[in-house]
Coordinates of C-alpha atoms in Angstrom, one line a residue:
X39 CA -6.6 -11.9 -8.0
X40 CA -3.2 -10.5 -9.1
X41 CA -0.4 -12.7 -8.7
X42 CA 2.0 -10.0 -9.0
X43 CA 4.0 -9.9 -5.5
X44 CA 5.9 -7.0 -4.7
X45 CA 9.2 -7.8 -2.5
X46 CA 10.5 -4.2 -0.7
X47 CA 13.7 -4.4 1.1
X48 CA 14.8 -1.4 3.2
X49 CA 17.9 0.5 4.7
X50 CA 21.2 -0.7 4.5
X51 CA 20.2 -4.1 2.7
X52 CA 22.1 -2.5 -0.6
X53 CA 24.9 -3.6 1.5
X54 CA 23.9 -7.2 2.5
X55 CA 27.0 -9.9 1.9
X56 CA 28.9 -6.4 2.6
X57 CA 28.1 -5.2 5.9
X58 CA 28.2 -7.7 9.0
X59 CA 28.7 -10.7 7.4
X60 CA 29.1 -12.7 10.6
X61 CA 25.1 -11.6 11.4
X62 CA 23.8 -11.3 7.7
X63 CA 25.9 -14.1 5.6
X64 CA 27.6 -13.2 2.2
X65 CA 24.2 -13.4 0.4
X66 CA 24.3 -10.6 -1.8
X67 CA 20.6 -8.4 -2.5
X68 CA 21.2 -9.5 -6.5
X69 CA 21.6 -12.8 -5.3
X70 CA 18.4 -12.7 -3.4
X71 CA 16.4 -10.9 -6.2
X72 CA 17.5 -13.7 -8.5
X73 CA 16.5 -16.4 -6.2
X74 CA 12.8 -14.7 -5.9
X75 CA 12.6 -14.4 -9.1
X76 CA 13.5 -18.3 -10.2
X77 CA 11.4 -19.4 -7.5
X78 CA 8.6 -16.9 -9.0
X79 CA 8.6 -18.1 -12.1
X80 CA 8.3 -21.5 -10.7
X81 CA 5.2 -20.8 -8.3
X82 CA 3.8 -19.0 -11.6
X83 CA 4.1 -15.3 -9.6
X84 CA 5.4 -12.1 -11.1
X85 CA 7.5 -9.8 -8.5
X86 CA 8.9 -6.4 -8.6
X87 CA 11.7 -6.1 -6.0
X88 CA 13.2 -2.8 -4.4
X89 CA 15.3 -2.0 -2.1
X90 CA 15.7 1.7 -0.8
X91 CA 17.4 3.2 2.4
X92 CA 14.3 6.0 2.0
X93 CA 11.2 5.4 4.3
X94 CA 9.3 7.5 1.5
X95 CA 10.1 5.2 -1.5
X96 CA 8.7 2.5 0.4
X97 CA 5.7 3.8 1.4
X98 CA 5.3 5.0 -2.0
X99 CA 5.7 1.3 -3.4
X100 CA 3.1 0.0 -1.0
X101 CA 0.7 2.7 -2.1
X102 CA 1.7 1.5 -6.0
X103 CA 1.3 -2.4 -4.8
X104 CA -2.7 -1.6 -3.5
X105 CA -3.1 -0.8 -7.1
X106 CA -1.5 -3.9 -9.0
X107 CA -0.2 -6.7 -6.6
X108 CA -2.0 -9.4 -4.9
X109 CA 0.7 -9.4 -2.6
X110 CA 3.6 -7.9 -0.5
X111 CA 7.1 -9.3 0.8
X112 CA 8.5 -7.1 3.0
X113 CA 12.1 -7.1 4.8
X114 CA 12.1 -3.4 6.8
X115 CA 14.7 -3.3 8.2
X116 CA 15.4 -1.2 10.8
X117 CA 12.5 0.8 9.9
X118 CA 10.5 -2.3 11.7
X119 CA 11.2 -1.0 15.1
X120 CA 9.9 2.9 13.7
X121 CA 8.1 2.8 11.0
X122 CA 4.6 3.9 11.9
X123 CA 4.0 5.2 8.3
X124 CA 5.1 1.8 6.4
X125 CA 3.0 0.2 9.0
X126 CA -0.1 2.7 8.1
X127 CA 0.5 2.2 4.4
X128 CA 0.5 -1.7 4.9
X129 CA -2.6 -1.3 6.9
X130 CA -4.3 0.6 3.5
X131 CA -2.9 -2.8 1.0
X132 CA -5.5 -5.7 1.1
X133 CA -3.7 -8.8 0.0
X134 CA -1.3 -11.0 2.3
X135 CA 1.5 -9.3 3.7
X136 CA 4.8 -11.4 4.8
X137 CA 7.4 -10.0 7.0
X138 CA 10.9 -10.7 6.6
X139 CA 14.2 -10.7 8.7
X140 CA 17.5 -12.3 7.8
X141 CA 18.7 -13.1 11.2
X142 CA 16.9 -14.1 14.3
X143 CA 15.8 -10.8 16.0
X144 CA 14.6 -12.0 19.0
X145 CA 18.2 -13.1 19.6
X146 CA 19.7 -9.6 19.3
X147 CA 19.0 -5.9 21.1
X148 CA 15.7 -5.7 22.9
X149 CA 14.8 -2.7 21.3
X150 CA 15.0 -4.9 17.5
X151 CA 11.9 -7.1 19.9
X152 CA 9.3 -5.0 18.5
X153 CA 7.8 -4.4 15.0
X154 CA 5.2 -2.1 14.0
X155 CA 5.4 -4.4 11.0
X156 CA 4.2 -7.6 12.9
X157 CA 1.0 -5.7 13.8
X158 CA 0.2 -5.9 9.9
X159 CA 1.8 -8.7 9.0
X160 CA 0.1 -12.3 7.9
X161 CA 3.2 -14.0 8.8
X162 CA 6.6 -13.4 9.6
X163 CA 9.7 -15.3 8.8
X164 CA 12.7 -14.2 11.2
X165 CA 16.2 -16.0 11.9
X166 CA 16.1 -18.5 8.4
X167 CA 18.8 -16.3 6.7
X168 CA 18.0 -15.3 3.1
X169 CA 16.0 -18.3 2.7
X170 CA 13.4 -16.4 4.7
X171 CA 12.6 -14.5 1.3
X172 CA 11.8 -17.8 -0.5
X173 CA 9.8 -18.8 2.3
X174 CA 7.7 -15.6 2.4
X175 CA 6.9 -15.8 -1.6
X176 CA 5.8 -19.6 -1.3
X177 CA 3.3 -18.6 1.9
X178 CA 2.4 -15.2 0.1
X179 CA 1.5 -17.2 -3.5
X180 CA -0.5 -19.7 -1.2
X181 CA -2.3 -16.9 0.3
X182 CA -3.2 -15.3 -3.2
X183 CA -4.4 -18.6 -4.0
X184 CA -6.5 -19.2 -1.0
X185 CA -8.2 -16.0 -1.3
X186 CA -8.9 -16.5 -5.0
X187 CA -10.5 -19.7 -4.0
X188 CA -12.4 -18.3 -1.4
X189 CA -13.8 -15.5 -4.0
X190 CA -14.2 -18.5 -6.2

């Protein structure tokens, strides 16, 4: 099984360290990217990260990641709470599939309470800040490893 992960981040998290600190820390995306991609290296994973404020591009990079990844990271964003496409194109992708939220939504507006997301989702890591994203790749590498095992 692939061990490539792919780790999509979408609208507005261009901005993160920017935009509502107070809520999302001063944790910038490049920071996160390079924290995946040292603890990558050390779980012996390969990721691709994007980020895009286009429900489209996602989509798209799902439908790329049923080709080549053994798994998917996935931080929507506010298209959690509307995305019935992302969660259709997640529903076509086979391998594990973590969700992702920087701050605790639960906490916040009722209407950020649902995600079309969850209903796809293996796991989903919510409220832990930016560590959520290093969280997500060590469940999603044991999941690639698990099912490798399992098709041993």
């Amino acid at each position: 099984m692939s061990r490539l992960v792919y780790v999509l981040n979408g609208p507005n998290l261009n901005l993160l360290g920017k935009r509502q600190p107070h809520i999302y820390g001063h944790t910038t995306l490049a920071d996160v990217e390079a924290e995946c991609r040292a603890l990558a290296g050390e779980l012996g994973l390969e990721i691709r990260f994007h980020q895009s404020n286009r429900e489209y591009e996602l989509i798209d990079w799902i439908h790329e990641a049923r080709e080549t990844a053994g798994g998917i990271v996935i931080n929507p964003a506010a298209f959690t709470h509307t995305s019935v496409a992302i969660l259709d194109a997640l529903n076509t992708f086979d391998g594990p599939v973590i969700e992702v939220h920087i701050s605790n939504v639960h906490k916040r507006e009722e209407f950020r309470h649902h995600s079309f997301v969850s209903l796809r989702a293996d796991g989903v890591m919510a409220g832990c800040g930016t560590q959520g994203y290093s969280l997500a790749l060590r469940r999603v590498g044991w999941l690639i490893d698990e099912k490798a095992r399992q098709d041993g």
